């Protein structure tokens, strides 16, 4: 049986979790608490970069959420979540990349900066720019690139659910809001949605990791350029 290494607070793991549920793929969930167990030799032997999610399918290991999703689509093609038509496929890939490159990075600022700070205001403006773009690219479709759920929906939906918990509203984007409500009504989404308590725990853990990385960066000696 396919093994799925995850933590429910991880937005990257949630992408894979939702994919497994939507495709009705049987799997063995292996929970990592991320309290240091991701640094244990046993897990480092599976993923030396100590990140989740990871799947092992009949001995074949895949790391990185988007790579895992592509693998699952290729091996378990029903229901289809990655369109084959050129424009629809480009739409899905665009939504995935815009989410990773433009939307997801704003969450840290929105979580930890004061609402009156220039950084918070700038991040909010950028999120609204992305929301306008997503509204345009969604068009009249029920889902991104299709009238059925796609990987674009799964990737951006998980990120927007975090933004909603931070307090970002979709009220000014009625098409996007309708899409989001439709998405959240799906069983796989309701099953994997974080409670407010779990979200607050996610924020605390993420803040510890963020501060640790900042400390490590500041302690590194400057490199001479010759």
GROMACS .gro file of C-alpha atoms in nm:
model
  226
    1UNK     CA    1   0.000   0.000   0.000
    2UNK     CA    2   0.112   0.354  -0.073
    3UNK     CA    3   0.271   0.525   0.228
    4UNK     CA    4   0.205   0.896   0.282
    5UNK     CA    5   0.433   1.093   0.516
    6UNK     CA    6   0.258   1.409   0.623
    7UNK     CA    7   0.146   1.653   0.889
    8UNK     CA    8  -0.207   1.799   0.862
    9UNK     CA    9  -0.077   2.150   0.931
   10UNK     CA   10   0.147   2.146   0.623
   11UNK     CA   11  -0.014   2.321   0.322
   12UNK     CA   12   0.220   2.125   0.091
   13UNK     CA   13   0.116   1.794   0.246
   14UNK     CA   14  -0.250   1.895   0.224
   15UNK     CA   15  -0.219   1.919  -0.155
   16UNK     CA   16  -0.118   1.556  -0.174
   17UNK     CA   17  -0.369   1.451   0.093
   18UNK     CA   18  -0.657   1.607  -0.101
   19UNK     CA   19  -0.532   1.447  -0.424
   20UNK     CA   20  -0.525   1.103  -0.261
   21UNK     CA   21  -0.878   1.150  -0.126
   22UNK     CA   22  -1.022   1.293  -0.447
   23UNK     CA   23  -0.874   1.007  -0.649
   24UNK     CA   24  -0.985   0.757  -0.383
   25UNK     CA   25  -0.636   0.605  -0.362
   26UNK     CA   26  -0.581   0.377  -0.065
   27UNK     CA   27  -0.286   0.484   0.147
   28UNK     CA   28  -0.120   0.436   0.482
   29UNK     CA   29  -0.089   0.773   0.659
   30UNK     CA   30   0.238   0.818   0.847
   31UNK     CA   31   0.221   1.123   1.072
   32UNK     CA   32   0.531   1.331   1.140
   33UNK     CA   33   0.487   1.569   1.433
   34UNK     CA   34   0.769   1.792   1.305
   35UNK     CA   35   0.905   1.820   1.657
   36UNK     CA   36   1.240   1.683   1.546
   37UNK     CA   37   1.118   1.350   1.412
   38UNK     CA   38   1.179   1.479   1.058
   39UNK     CA   39   1.552   1.487   1.147
   40UNK     CA   40   1.567   1.127   1.266
   41UNK     CA   41   1.797   0.899   1.062
   42UNK     CA   42   1.504   0.681   0.955
   43UNK     CA   43   1.323   0.969   0.786
   44UNK     CA   44   1.642   1.129   0.653
   45UNK     CA   45   1.703   0.802   0.476
   46UNK     CA   46   1.374   0.865   0.296
   47UNK     CA   47   1.413   1.237   0.240
   48UNK     CA   48   1.757   1.383   0.318
   49UNK     CA   49   1.605   1.733   0.292
   50UNK     CA   50   1.380   1.653   0.595
   51UNK     CA   51   1.065   1.788   0.433
   52UNK     CA   52   0.714   1.657   0.394
   53UNK     CA   53   0.519   1.539   0.203
   54UNK     CA   54   0.674   1.216   0.082
   55UNK     CA   55   0.508   0.911  -0.069
   56UNK     CA   56   0.644   0.561  -0.118
   57UNK     CA   57   0.441   0.363  -0.368
   58UNK     CA   58   0.542  -0.003  -0.393
   59UNK     CA   59   0.898   0.093  -0.303
   60UNK     CA   60   0.913   0.397  -0.533
   61UNK     CA   61   0.981   0.722  -0.345
   62UNK     CA   62   0.860   1.065  -0.455
   63UNK     CA   63   0.929   1.393  -0.272
   64UNK     CA   64   0.800   1.748  -0.339
   65UNK     CA   65   0.425   1.804  -0.353
   66UNK     CA   66   0.388   1.895  -0.722
   67UNK     CA   67   0.603   1.602  -0.831
   68UNK     CA   68   0.395   1.370  -0.614
   69UNK     CA   69   0.072   1.501  -0.763
   70UNK     CA   70   0.202   1.452  -1.118
   71UNK     CA   71   0.306   1.098  -1.032
   72UNK     CA   72  -0.035   1.018  -0.887
   73UNK     CA   73  -0.204   1.160  -1.197
   74UNK     CA   74   0.009   0.948  -1.428
   75UNK     CA   75  -0.036   0.626  -1.231
   76UNK     CA   76  -0.395   0.680  -1.114
   77UNK     CA   77  -0.550   0.882  -1.400
   78UNK     CA   78  -0.913   0.858  -1.284
   79UNK     CA   79  -1.057   1.106  -1.216
   80UNK     CA   80  -0.847   1.323  -1.445
   81UNK     CA   81  -0.708   1.628  -1.266
   82UNK     CA   82  -0.452   1.745  -1.519
   83UNK     CA   83  -0.611   1.844  -1.851
   84UNK     CA   84  -0.445   1.737  -2.175
   85UNK     CA   85  -0.574   2.020  -2.393
   86UNK     CA   86  -0.299   2.282  -2.435
   87UNK     CA   87  -0.477   2.592  -2.305
   88UNK     CA   88  -0.640   2.412  -2.013
   89UNK     CA   89  -0.308   2.254  -1.914
   90UNK     CA   90  -0.135   2.593  -1.934
   91UNK     CA   91  -0.406   2.741  -1.712
   92UNK     CA   92  -0.355   2.475  -1.445
   93UNK     CA   93   0.023   2.512  -1.452
   94UNK     CA   94  -0.005   2.891  -1.440
   95UNK     CA   95  -0.228   2.877  -1.133
   96UNK     CA   96   0.013   2.638  -0.961
   97UNK     CA   97   0.317   2.856  -1.029
   98UNK     CA   98   0.146   3.187  -0.946
   99UNK     CA   99   0.033   3.035  -0.616
  100UNK     CA  100   0.384   2.920  -0.527
  101UNK     CA  101   0.567   3.231  -0.648
  102UNK     CA  102   0.323   3.516  -0.584
  103UNK     CA  103   0.062   3.412  -0.329
  104UNK     CA  104   0.220   3.170  -0.083
  105UNK     CA  105   0.516   3.400   0.004
  106UNK     CA  106   0.277   3.670   0.128
  107UNK     CA  107   0.137   3.451   0.406
  108UNK     CA  108   0.438   3.495   0.635
  109UNK     CA  109   0.406   3.875   0.625
  110UNK     CA  110   0.030   3.866   0.676
  111UNK     CA  111   0.067   3.632   0.974
  112UNK     CA  112   0.337   3.814   1.165
  113UNK     CA  113   0.338   4.181   1.064
  114UNK     CA  114   0.115   4.447   1.217
  115UNK     CA  115  -0.175   4.545   0.990
  116UNK     CA  116  -0.058   4.907   0.985
  117UNK     CA  117   0.297   4.821   0.879
  118UNK     CA  118   0.413   4.900   0.522
  119UNK     CA  119   0.503   4.532   0.474
  120UNK     CA  120   0.149   4.420   0.561
  121UNK     CA  121  -0.008   4.681   0.332
  122UNK     CA  122   0.224   4.582   0.046
  123UNK     CA  123   0.150   4.212   0.096
  124UNK     CA  124  -0.226   4.278   0.098
  125UNK     CA  125  -0.200   4.476  -0.225
  126UNK     CA  126  -0.006   4.193  -0.385
  127UNK     CA  127  -0.264   3.936  -0.274
  128UNK     CA  128  -0.541   4.148  -0.426
  129UNK     CA  129  -0.344   4.165  -0.751
  130UNK     CA  130  -0.325   3.786  -0.753
  131UNK     CA  131  -0.696   3.756  -0.672
  132UNK     CA  132  -0.780   3.979  -0.969
  133UNK     CA  133  -0.558   3.767  -1.194
  134UNK     CA  134  -0.716   3.445  -1.069
  135UNK     CA  135  -1.066   3.584  -1.125
  136UNK     CA  136  -0.972   3.662  -1.483
  137UNK     CA  137  -0.813   3.325  -1.550
  138UNK     CA  138  -1.105   3.138  -1.390
  139UNK     CA  139  -1.346   3.303  -1.629
  140UNK     CA  140  -1.681   3.127  -1.647
  141UNK     CA  141  -1.542   2.785  -1.557
  142UNK     CA  142  -1.641   2.606  -1.240
  143UNK     CA  143  -1.277   2.516  -1.175
  144UNK     CA  144  -0.942   2.632  -1.307
  145UNK     CA  145  -0.900   2.510  -1.664
  146UNK     CA  146  -1.200   2.279  -1.650
  147UNK     CA  147  -1.555   2.216  -1.536
  148UNK     CA  148  -1.407   1.952  -1.303
  149UNK     CA  149  -1.158   1.977  -1.017
  150UNK     CA  150  -0.797   2.019  -1.129
  151UNK     CA  151  -0.455   2.041  -0.967
  152UNK     CA  152  -0.480   2.418  -1.007
  153UNK     CA  153  -0.775   2.423  -0.769
  154UNK     CA  154  -0.601   2.197  -0.519
  155UNK     CA  155  -0.284   2.407  -0.506
  156UNK     CA  156  -0.441   2.753  -0.489
  157UNK     CA  157  -0.733   2.638  -0.272
  158UNK     CA  158  -0.507   2.525   0.010
  159UNK     CA  159  -0.323   2.856   0.008
  160UNK     CA  160  -0.638   3.069  -0.003
  161UNK     CA  161  -0.781   2.875   0.292
  162UNK     CA  162  -0.483   2.995   0.497
  163UNK     CA  163  -0.529   3.353   0.376
  164UNK     CA  164  -0.896   3.342   0.478
  165UNK     CA  165  -0.791   3.233   0.827
  166UNK     CA  166  -0.548   3.526   0.843
  167UNK     CA  167  -0.842   3.756   0.770
  168UNK     CA  168  -0.814   3.816   0.397
  169UNK     CA  169  -1.159   3.844   0.239
  170UNK     CA  170  -1.282   3.727  -0.101
  171UNK     CA  171  -1.591   3.951  -0.084
  172UNK     CA  172  -1.461   4.184  -0.354
  173UNK     CA  173  -1.410   3.890  -0.589
  174UNK     CA  174  -1.753   3.723  -0.621
  175UNK     CA  175  -1.651   3.469  -0.886
  176UNK     CA  176  -1.350   3.364  -0.682
  177UNK     CA  177  -1.560   3.355  -0.367
  178UNK     CA  178  -1.819   3.129  -0.533
  179UNK     CA  179  -1.539   2.901  -0.656
  180UNK     CA  180  -1.389   2.886  -0.305
  181UNK     CA  181  -1.722   2.803  -0.140
  182UNK     CA  182  -1.783   2.532  -0.399
  183UNK     CA  183  -1.439   2.388  -0.329
  184UNK     CA  184  -1.482   2.387   0.049
  185UNK     CA  185  -1.806   2.190   0.017
  186UNK     CA  186  -1.619   1.892  -0.127
  187UNK     CA  187  -1.570   1.608   0.120
  188UNK     CA  188  -1.192   1.590   0.072
  189UNK     CA  189  -1.162   1.958   0.160
  190UNK     CA  190  -1.382   1.952   0.468
  191UNK     CA  191  -1.193   1.645   0.590
  192UNK     CA  192  -0.851   1.811   0.557
  193UNK     CA  193  -0.941   2.166   0.664
  194UNK     CA  194  -0.753   2.299   0.966
  195UNK     CA  195  -0.955   2.403   1.268
  196UNK     CA  196  -0.880   2.748   1.408
  197UNK     CA  197  -0.690   2.584   1.695
  198UNK     CA  198  -0.479   2.381   1.451
  199UNK     CA  199  -0.415   2.695   1.248
  200UNK     CA  200  -0.290   2.881   1.556
  201UNK     CA  201  -0.058   2.590   1.628
  202UNK     CA  202   0.061   2.603   1.268
  203UNK     CA  203   0.140   2.973   1.312
  204UNK     CA  204   0.340   2.906   1.630
  205UNK     CA  205   0.546   2.628   1.471
  206UNK     CA  206   0.604   2.831   1.156
  207UNK     CA  207   0.716   3.130   1.361
  208UNK     CA  208   0.972   2.916   1.546
  209UNK     CA  209   1.110   2.790   1.214
  210UNK     CA  210   1.111   3.142   1.070
  211UNK     CA  211   1.303   3.286   1.366
  212UNK     CA  212   1.551   2.997   1.359
  213UNK     CA  213   1.625   3.057   0.990
  214UNK     CA  214   1.668   3.431   1.049
  215UNK     CA  215   1.908   3.360   1.335
  216UNK     CA  216   2.110   3.119   1.122
  217UNK     CA  217   2.129   3.370   0.839
  218UNK     CA  218   2.253   3.648   1.067
  219UNK     CA  219   2.517   3.423   1.227
  220UNK     CA  220   2.673   3.321   0.896
  221UNK     CA  221   3.001   3.499   0.827
  222UNK     CA  222   3.017   3.729   0.528
  223UNK     CA  223   3.181   3.581   0.220
  224UNK     CA  224   3.458   3.780   0.064
  225UNK     CA  225   3.422   3.856  -0.307
  226UNK     CA  226   3.743   3.862  -0.509
   0.00000   0.00000   0.00000
